[in-house]
mmCIF file of C-alpha atoms in Angstrom:
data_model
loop_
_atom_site.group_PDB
_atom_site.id
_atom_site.type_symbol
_atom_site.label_atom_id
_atom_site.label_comp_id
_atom_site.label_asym_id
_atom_site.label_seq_id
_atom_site.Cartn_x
_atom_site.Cartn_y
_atom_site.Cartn_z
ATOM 1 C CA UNK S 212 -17.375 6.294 -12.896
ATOM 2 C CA UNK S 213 -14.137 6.329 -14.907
ATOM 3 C CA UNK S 214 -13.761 2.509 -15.141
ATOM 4 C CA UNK S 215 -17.456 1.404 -15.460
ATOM 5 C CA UNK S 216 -17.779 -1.332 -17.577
ATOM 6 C CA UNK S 217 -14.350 -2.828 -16.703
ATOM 7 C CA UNK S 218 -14.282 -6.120 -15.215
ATOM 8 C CA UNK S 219 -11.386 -7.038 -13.344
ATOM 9 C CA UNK S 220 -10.940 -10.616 -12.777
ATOM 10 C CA UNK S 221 -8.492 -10.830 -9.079
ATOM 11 C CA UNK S 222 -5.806 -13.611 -8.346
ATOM 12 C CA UNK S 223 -4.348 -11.547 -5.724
ATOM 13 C CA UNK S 224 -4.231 -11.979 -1.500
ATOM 14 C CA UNK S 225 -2.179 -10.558 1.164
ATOM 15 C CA UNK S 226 -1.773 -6.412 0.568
ATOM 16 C CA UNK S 227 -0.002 -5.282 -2.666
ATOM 17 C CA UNK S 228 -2.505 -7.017 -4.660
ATOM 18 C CA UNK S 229 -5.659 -6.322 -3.167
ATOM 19 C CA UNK S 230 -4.667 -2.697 -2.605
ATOM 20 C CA UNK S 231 -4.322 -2.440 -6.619
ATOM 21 C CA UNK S 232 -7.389 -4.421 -7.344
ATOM 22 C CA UNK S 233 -9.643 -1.758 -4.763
ATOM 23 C CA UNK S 234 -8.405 1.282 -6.408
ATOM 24 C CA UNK S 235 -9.945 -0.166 -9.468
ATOM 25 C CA UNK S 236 -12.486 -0.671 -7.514
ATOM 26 C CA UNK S 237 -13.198 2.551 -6.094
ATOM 27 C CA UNK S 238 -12.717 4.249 -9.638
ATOM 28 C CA UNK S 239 -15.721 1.832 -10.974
ATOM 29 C CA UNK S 240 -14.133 -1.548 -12.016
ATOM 30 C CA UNK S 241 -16.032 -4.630 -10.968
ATOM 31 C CA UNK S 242 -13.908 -6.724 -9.481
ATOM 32 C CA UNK S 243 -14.006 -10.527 -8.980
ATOM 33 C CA UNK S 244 -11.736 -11.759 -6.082
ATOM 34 C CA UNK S 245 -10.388 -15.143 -7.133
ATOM 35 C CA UNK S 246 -10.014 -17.568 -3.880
ATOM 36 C CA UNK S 247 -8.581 -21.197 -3.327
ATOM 37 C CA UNK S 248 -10.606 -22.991 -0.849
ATOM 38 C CA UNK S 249 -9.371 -21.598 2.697
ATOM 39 C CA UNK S 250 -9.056 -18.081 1.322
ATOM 40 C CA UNK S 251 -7.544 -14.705 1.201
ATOM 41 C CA UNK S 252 -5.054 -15.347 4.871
ATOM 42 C CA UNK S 253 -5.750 -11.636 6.076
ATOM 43 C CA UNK S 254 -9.935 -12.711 6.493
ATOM 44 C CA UNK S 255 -8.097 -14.689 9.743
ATOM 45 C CA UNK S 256 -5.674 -12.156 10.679
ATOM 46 C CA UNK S 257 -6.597 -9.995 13.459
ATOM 47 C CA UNK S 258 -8.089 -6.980 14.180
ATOM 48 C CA UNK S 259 -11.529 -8.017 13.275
ATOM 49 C CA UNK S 260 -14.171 -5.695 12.004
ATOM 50 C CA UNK S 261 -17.221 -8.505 12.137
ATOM 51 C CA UNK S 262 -16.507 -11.321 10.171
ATOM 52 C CA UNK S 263 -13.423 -10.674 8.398
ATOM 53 C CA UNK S 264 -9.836 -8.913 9.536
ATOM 54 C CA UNK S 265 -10.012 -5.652 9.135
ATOM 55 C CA UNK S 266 -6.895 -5.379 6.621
ATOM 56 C CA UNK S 267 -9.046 -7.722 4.853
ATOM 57 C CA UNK S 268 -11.802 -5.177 5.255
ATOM 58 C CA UNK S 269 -10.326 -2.427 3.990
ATOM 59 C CA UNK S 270 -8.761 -3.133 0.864
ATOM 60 C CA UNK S 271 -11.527 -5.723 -0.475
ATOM 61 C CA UNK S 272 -14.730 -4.118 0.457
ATOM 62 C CA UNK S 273 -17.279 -4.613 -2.979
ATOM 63 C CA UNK S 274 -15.532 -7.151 -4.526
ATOM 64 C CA UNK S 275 -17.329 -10.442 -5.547
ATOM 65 C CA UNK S 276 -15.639 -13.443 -3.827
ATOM 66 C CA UNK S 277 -15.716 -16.928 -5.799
ATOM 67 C CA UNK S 278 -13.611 -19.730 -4.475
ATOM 68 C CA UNK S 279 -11.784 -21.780 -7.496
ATOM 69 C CA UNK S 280 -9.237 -24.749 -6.989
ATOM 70 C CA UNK S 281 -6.801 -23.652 -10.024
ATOM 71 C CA UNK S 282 -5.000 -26.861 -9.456
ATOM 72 C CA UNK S 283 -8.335 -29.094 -10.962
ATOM 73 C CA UNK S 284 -9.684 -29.068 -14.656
ATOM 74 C CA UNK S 285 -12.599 -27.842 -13.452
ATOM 75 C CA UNK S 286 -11.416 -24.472 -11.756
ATOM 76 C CA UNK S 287 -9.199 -23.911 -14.661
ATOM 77 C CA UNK S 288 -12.109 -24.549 -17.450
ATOM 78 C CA UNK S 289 -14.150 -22.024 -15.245
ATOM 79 C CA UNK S 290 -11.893 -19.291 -15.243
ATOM 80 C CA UNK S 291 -10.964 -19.781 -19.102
ATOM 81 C CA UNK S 292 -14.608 -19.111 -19.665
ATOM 82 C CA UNK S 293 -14.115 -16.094 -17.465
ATOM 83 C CA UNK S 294 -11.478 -14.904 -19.008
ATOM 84 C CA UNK S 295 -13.407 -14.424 -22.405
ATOM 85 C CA UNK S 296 -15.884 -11.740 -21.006
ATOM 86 C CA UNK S 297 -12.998 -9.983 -18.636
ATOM 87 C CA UNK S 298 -11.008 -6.621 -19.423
ATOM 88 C CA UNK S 299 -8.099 -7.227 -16.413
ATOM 89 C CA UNK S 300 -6.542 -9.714 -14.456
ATOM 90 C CA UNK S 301 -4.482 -9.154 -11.660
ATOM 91 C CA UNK S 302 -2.157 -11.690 -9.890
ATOM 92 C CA UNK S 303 0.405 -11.464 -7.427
ATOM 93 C CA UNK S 304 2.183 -14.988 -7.293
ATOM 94 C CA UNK S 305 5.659 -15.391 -7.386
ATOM 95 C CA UNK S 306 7.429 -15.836 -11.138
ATOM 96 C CA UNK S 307 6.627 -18.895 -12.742
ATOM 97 C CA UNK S 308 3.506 -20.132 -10.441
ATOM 98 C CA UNK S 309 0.778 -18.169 -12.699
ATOM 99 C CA UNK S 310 2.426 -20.421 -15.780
ATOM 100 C CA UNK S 311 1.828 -23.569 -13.569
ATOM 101 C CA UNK S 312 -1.688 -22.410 -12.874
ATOM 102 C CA UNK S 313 -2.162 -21.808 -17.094
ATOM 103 C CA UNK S 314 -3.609 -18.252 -16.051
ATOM 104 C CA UNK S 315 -0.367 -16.756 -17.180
ATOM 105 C CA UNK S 316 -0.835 -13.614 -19.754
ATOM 106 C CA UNK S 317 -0.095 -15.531 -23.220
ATOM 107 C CA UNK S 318 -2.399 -18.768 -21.987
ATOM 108 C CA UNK S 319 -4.802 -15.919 -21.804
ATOM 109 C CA UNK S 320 -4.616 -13.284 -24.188
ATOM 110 C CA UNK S 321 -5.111 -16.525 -26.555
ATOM 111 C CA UNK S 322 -8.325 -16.739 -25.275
ATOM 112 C CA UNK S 323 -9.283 -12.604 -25.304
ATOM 113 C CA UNK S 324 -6.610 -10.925 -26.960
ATOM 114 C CA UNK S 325 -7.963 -7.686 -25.275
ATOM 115 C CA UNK S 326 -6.797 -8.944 -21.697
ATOM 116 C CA UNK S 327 -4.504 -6.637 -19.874
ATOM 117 C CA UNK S 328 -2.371 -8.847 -17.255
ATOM 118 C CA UNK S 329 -0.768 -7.482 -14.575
ATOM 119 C CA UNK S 330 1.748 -9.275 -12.022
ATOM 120 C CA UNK S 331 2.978 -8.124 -8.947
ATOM 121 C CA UNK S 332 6.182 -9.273 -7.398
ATOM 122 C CA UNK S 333 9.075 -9.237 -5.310
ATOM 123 C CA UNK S 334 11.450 -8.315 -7.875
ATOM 124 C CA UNK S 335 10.100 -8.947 -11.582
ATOM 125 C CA UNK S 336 9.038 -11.777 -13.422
ATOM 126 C CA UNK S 337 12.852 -12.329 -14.138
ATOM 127 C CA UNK S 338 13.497 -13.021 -10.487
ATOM 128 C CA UNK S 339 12.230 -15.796 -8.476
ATOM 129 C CA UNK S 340 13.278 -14.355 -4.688
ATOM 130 C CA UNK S 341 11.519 -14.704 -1.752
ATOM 131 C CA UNK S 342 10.641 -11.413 -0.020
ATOM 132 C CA UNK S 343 9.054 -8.675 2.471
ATOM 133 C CA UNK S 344 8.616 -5.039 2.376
ATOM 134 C CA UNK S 345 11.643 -5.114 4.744
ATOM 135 C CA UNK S 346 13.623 -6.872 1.996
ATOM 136 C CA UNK S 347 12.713 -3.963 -0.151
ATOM 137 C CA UNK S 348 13.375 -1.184 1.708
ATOM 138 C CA UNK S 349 16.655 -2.716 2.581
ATOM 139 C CA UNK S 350 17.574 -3.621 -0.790
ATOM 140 C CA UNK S 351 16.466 0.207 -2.112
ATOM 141 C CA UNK S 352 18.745 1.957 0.116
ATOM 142 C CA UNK S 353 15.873 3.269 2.000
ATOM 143 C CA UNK S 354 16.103 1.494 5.792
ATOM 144 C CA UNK S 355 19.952 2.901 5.321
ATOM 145 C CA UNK S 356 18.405 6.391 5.650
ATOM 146 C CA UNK S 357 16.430 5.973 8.653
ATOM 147 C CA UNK S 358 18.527 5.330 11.635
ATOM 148 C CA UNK S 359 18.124 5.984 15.387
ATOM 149 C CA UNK S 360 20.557 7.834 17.802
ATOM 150 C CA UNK S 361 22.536 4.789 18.282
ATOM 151 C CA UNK S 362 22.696 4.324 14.610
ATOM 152 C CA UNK S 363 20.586 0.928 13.685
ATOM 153 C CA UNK S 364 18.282 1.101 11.119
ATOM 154 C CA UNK S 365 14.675 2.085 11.927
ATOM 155 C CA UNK S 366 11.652 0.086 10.444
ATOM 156 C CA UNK S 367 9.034 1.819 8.081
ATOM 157 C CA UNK S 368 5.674 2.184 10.384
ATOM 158 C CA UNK S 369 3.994 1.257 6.866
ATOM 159 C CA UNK S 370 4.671 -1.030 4.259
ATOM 160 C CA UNK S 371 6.179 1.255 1.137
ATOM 161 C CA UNK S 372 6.876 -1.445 -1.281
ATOM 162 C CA UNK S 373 4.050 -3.210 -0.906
ATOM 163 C CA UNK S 374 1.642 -0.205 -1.382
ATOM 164 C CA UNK S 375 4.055 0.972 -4.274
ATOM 165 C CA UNK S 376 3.360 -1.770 -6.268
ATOM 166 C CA UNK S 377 0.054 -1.809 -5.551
ATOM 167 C CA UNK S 378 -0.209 2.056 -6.585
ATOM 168 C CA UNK S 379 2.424 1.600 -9.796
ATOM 169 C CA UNK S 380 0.061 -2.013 -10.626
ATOM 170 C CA UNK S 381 -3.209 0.008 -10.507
ATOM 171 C CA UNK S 382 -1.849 3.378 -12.372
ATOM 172 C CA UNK S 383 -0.271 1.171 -15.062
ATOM 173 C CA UNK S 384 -3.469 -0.899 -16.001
ATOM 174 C CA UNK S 385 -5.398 2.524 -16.397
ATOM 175 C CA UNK S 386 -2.773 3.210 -18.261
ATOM 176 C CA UNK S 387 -3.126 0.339 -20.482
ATOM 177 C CA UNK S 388 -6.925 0.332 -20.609
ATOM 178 C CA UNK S 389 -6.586 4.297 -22.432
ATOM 179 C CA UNK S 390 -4.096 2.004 -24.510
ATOM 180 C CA UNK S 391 -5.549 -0.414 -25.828
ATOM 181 C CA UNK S 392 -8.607 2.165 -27.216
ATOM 182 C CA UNK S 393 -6.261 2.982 -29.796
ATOM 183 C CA UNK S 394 -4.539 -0.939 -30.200
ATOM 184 C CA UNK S 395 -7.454 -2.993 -29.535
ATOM 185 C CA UNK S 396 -5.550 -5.245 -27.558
ATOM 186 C CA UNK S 397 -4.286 -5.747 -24.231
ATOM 187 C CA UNK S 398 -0.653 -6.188 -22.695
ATOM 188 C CA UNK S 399 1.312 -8.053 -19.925
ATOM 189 C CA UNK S 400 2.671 -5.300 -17.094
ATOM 190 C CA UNK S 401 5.025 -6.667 -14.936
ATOM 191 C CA UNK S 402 5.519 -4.686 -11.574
ATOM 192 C CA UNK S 403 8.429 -5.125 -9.017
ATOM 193 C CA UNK S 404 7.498 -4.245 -5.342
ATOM 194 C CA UNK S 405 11.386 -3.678 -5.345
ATOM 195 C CA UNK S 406 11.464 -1.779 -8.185
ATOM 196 C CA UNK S 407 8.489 0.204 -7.173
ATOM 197 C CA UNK S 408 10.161 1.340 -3.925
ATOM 198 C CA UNK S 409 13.058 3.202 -5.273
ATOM 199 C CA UNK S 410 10.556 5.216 -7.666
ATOM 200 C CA UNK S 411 9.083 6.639 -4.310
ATOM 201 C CA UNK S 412 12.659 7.849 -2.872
ATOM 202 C CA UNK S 413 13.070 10.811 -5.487
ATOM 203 C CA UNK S 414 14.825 13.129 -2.647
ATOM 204 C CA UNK S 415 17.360 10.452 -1.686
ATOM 205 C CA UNK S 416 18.142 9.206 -5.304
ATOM 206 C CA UNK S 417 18.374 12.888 -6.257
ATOM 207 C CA UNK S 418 20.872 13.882 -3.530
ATOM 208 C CA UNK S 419 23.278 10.758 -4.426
ATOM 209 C CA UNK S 420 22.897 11.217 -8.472
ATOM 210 C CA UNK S 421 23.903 14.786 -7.361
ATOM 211 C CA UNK S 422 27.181 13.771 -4.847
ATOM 212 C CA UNK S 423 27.686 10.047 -5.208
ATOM 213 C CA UNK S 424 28.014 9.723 -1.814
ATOM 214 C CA UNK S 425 25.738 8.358 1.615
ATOM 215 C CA UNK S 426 23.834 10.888 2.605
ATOM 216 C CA UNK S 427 23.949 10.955 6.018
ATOM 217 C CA UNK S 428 21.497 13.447 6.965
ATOM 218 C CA UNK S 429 19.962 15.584 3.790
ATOM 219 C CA UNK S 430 17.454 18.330 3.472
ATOM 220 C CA UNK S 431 14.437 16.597 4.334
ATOM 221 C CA UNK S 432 15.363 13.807 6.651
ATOM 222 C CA UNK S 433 16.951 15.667 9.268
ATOM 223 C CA UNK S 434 19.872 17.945 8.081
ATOM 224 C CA UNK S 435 17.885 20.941 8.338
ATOM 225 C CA UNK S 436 17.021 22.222 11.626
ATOM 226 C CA UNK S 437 13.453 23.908 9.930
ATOM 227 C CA UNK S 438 12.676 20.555 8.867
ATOM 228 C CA UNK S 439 12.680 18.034 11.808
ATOM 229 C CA UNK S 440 10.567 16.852 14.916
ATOM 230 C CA UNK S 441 11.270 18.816 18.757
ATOM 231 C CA UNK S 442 9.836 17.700 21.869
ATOM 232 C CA UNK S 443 6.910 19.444 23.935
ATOM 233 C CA UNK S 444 6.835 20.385 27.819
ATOM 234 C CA UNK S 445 4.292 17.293 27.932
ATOM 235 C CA UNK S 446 6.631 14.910 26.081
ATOM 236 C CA UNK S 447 4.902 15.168 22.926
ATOM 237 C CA UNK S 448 5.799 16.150 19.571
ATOM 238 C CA UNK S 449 6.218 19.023 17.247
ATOM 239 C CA UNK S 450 6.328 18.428 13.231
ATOM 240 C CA UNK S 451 8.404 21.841 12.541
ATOM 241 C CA UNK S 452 9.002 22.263 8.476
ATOM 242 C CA UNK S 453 8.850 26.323 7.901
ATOM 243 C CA UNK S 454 11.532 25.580 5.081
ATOM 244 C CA UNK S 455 10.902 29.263 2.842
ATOM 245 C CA UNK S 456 12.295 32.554 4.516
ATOM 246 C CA UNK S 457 9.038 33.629 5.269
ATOM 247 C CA UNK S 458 7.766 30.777 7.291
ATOM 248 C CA UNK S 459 10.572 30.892 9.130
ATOM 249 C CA UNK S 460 10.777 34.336 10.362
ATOM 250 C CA UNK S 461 7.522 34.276 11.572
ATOM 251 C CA UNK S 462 8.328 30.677 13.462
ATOM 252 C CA UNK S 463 11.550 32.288 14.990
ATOM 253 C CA UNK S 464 9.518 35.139 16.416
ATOM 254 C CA UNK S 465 6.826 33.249 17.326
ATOM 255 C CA UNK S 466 9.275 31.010 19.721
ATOM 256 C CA UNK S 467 10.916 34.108 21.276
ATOM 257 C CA UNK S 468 13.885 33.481 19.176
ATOM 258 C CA UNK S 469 14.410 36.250 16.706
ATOM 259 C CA UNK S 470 17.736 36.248 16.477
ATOM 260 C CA UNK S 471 17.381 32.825 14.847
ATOM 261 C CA UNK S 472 15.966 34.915 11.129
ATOM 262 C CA UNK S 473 19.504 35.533 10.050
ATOM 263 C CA UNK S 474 20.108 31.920 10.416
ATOM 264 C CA UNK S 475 17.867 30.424 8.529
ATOM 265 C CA UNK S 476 20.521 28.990 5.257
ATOM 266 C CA UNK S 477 23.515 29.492 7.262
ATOM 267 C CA UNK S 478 24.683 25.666 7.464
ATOM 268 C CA UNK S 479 27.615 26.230 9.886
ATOM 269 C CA UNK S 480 24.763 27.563 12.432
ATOM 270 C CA UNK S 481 22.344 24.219 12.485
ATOM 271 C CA UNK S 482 23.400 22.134 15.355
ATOM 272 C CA UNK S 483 23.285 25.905 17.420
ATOM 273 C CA UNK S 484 19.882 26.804 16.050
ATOM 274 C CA UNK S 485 18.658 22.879 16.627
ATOM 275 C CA UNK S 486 19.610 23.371 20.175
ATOM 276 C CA UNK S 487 17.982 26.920 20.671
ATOM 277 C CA UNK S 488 14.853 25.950 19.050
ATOM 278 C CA UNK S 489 14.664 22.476 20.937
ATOM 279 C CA UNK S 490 14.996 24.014 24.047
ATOM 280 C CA UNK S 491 12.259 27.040 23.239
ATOM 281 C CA UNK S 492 9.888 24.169 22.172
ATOM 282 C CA UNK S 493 10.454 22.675 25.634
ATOM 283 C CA UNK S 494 9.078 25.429 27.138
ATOM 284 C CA UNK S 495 5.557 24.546 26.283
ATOM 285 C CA UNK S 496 2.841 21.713 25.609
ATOM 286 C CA UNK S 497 1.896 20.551 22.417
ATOM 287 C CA UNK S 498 -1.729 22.117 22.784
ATOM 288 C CA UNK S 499 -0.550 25.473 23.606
ATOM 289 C CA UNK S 500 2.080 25.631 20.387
ATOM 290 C CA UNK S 501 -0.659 24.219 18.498
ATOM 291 C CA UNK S 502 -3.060 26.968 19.263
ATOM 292 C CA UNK S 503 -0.372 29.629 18.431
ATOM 293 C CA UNK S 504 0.681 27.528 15.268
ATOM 294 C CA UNK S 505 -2.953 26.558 13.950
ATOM 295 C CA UNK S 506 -3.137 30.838 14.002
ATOM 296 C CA UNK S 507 0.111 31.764 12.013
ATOM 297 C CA UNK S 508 -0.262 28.622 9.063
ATOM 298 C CA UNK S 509 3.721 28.153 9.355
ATOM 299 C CA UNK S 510 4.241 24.410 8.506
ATOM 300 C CA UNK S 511 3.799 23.581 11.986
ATOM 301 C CA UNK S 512 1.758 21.126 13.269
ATOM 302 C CA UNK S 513 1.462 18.812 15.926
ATOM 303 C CA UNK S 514 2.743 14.666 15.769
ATOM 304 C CA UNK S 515 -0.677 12.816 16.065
ATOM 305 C CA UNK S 516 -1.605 8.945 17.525
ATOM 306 C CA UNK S 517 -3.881 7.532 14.881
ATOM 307 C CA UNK S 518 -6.401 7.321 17.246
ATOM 308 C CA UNK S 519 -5.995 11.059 17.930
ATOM 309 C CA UNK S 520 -6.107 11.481 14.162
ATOM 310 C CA UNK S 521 -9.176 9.302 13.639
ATOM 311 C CA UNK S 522 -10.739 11.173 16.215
ATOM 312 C CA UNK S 523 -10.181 14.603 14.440
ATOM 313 C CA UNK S 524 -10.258 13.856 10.883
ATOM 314 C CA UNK S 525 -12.810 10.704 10.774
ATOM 315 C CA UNK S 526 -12.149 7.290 9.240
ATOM 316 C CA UNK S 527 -9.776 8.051 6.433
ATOM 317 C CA UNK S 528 -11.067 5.634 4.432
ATOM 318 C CA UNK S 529 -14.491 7.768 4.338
ATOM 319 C CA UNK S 530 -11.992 10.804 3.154
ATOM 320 C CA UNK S 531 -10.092 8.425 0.112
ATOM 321 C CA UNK S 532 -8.748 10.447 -2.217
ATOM 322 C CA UNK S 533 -10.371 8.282 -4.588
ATOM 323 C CA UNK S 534 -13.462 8.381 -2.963
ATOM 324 C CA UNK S 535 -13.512 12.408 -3.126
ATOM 325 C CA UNK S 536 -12.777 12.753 -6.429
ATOM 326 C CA UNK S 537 -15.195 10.145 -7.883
ATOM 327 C CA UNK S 538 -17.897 9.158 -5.427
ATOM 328 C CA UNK S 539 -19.358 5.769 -5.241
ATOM 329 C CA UNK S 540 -20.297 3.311 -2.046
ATOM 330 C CA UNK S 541 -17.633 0.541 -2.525
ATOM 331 C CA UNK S 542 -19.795 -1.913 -0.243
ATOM 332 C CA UNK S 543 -18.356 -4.476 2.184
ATOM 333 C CA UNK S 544 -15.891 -6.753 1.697
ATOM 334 C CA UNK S 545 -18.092 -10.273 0.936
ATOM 335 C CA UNK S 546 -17.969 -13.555 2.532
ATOM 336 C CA UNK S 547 -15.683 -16.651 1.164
ATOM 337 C CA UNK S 548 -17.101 -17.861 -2.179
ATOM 338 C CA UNK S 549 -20.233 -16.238 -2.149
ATOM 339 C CA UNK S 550 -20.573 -14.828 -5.725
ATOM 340 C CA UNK S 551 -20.456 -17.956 -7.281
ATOM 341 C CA UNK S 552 -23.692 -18.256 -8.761
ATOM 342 C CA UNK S 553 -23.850 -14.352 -9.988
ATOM 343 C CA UNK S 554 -20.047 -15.025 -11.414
ATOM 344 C CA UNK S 555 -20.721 -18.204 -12.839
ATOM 345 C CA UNK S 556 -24.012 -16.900 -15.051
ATOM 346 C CA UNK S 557 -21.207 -14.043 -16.133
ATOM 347 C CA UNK S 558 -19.250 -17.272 -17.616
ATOM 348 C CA UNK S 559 -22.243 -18.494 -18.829
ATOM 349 C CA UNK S 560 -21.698 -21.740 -16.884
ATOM 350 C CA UNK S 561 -25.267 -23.955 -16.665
ATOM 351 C CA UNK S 562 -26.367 -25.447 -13.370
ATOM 352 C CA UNK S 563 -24.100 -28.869 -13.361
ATOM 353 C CA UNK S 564 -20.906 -27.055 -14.807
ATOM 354 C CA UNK S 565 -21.575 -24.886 -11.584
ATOM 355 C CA UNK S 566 -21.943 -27.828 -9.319
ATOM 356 C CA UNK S 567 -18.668 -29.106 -10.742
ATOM 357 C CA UNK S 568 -16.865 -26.250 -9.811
ATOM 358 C CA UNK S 569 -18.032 -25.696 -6.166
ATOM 359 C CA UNK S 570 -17.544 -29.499 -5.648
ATOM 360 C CA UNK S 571 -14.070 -29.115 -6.977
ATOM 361 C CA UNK S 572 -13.026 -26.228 -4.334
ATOM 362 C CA UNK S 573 -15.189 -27.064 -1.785
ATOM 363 C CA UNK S 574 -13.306 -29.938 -0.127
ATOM 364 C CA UNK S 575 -10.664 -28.570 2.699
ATOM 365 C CA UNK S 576 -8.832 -31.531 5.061
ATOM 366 C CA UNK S 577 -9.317 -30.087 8.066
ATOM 367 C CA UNK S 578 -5.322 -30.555 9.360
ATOM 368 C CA UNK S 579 -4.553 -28.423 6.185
ATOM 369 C CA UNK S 580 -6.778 -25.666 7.278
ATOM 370 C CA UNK S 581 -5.434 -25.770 10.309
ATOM 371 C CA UNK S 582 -1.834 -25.896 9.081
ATOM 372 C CA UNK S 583 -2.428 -22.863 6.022
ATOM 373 C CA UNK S 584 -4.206 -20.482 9.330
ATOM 374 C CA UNK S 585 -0.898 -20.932 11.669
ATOM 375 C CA UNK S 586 1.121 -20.141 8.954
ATOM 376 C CA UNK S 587 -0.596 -17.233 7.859
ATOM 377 C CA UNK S 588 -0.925 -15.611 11.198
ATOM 378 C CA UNK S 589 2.685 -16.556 11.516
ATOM 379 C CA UNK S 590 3.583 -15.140 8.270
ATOM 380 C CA UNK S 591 1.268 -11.380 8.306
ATOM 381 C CA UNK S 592 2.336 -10.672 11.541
ATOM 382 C CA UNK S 593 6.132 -10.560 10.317
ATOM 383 C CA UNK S 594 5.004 -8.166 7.537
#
């Protein structure tokens, strides 16, 4: 596997993080999930697949969990030993708390100046902001784009920053492992979720840099009338994008609607050829225009439920691109602390120094539990 031999040594909870730290995983990297006492909050937040949520599930499966109170001596004397025989570490707390932990990069890289850091936040080290994926969408000019017919913004059905960062977080540590073969040493990388979101809007950023004005509609999010989503006789949906000349002839004779061809760049003509090709897409169900459509290979095909999609294509996470590319069985995701003794040998910790430890993060108040799960649930269920 590509990252074999890396050891990744994981502060991070929630999504952005752990969605970084598993495509390390999946490309080879041990990773060691780093947990205060009451855990990771998406193990409590529902779905659950068994014992865990199944966010939790999917983006921490074969990842070694030790629980470590970074607030005592003897959490922080652990992980310093850690440290020493690690390649990465990840964390994903807001600016200034990794400092007040002492796992910040310069604490460490004193201790193994080979360690490649990586933070992931809201907006930067340089910025201490609260902050969603909402926030960054917002903030990126994004939500603007994506309005319904009354005009209000329309949510993002996934989380874009969040998964940006994590992909930009992951991409840039590779980066900087093939680095530091030449340097010998590692680096800090600092990656803003907010940041990260406006490198994923090339098409928007490309149509202002090219007018300087809103786009109200453009090309590919719903100007075009070859590029947009029509209603079935069933009340489902059509995805219709035969954008080149080709594609569309063949999708204007295949509707009945040949006289549509010579229309195909002629912008005065769109709201008349959106009309003529809504109503001709009317005429019929999804399943018969996707029989017809699945024949021709136009850019046509039909808006799915993800349960309809699971139920054609399979779990996606068995089809990862990762995965395809560079097999391996990631494992399940482990229960809360387990991997201490296998983690603390790594640190070369004896017996008592590993008794110290455990006692040190194993004590939870009960009304603090309690107190941390309701606002976790309360908090990943806004995300």
């Amino acid at each position: 596997m590509p990252l074999s031999g890396i050891r990744v040594l994981d502060f991070t909870r929630h999504l952005p993080g752990p969605y970084c730290t598993d495509l390390l995983g999946r490309l080879g990297a041990e990773v060691i999930k780093i947990e205060p006492p009451v855990g990771d909050p998406t193990r409590y937040l529902s779905p659950f697949v068994g014992e865990h949520g199944a966010l939790f599930a999917m983006v921490n499966g074969g990842k070694r969990s030790v629980v470590v109170d970074l607030k005592s001596v003897e959490g922080r004397e652990f992980i310093y030993k850690l440290v020493k025989v690690c390649d990465v570490v990840v964390e994903s707390y807001r600016p200034g708390v990794a400092k007040r932990f002492g796992i910040d990069h310069p604490t460490l890289s004193a201790l193994n100046p080979r360690l490649i850091s990586c933070s992931i936040s809201g907006y930067g080290a340089a910025v201490d902001r609260s902050a969603h994926d909402l926030n960054f969408v917002a903030l990126a000019g994004l939500l603007d784009l994506q309005r319904d017919v009354n005009g209000r913004p329309v949510l993002p059905a996934t989380q874009i920053g969040d998964m940006g960062g994590g992909l930009f977080g992951a991409l840039s540590i590779v980066a900087a492992v093939l680095e530091r073969q030449t340097t010998g040493t590692g680096r800090a990388i600092d990656i803003s979720m907010a940041d990260a979101t406006r490198a994923m809007m090339p098409t928007a950023e490309a149509l202002y840099r090219g007018t300087h004005e809103r786009p109200e509609a453009f090309m590919l999010t719903g100007a075009l009338p070859n590029y947009d989503v029509y209603e079935t006789a069933d009340g489902k949906y059509l995805a219709v994008a035969p954008l080149e000349a080709h594609f569309w002839e063949a999708f204007c004779t295949a509707i009945g609607q040949p006289e549509l061809i010579p229309l195909h760049v002629d912008e005065a003509a769109r709201g008349e050829v959106r009309v003529t090709v809504s109503r001709a897409i009317r005429q019929r169900t999804r399943a018969v225009w996707e029989t017809m459509f699945d024949r021709l290979d136009i850019c046509v095909e039909p808006v799915l439920s993800i349960a309809e999609a699971h139920e054609r294509y399979g779990d996606p996470m068995q089809k990862h691109p990762i995965g395809v590319n560079f097999p391996r069985d990631v494992g399940n995701a482990e229960s809360l602390g387990v991997s201490l003794g296998s983690v603390a040998a790594i640190a070369g910790l004896d017996a008592g120094q590993r008794r110290e430890v455990e006692k040190s993060a194993a004590f939870v108040p009960r009304h603090r539990l309690k107190r941390f799960l309701f606002k976790a649930q309360r908090l990943l269920r806004n995300r």
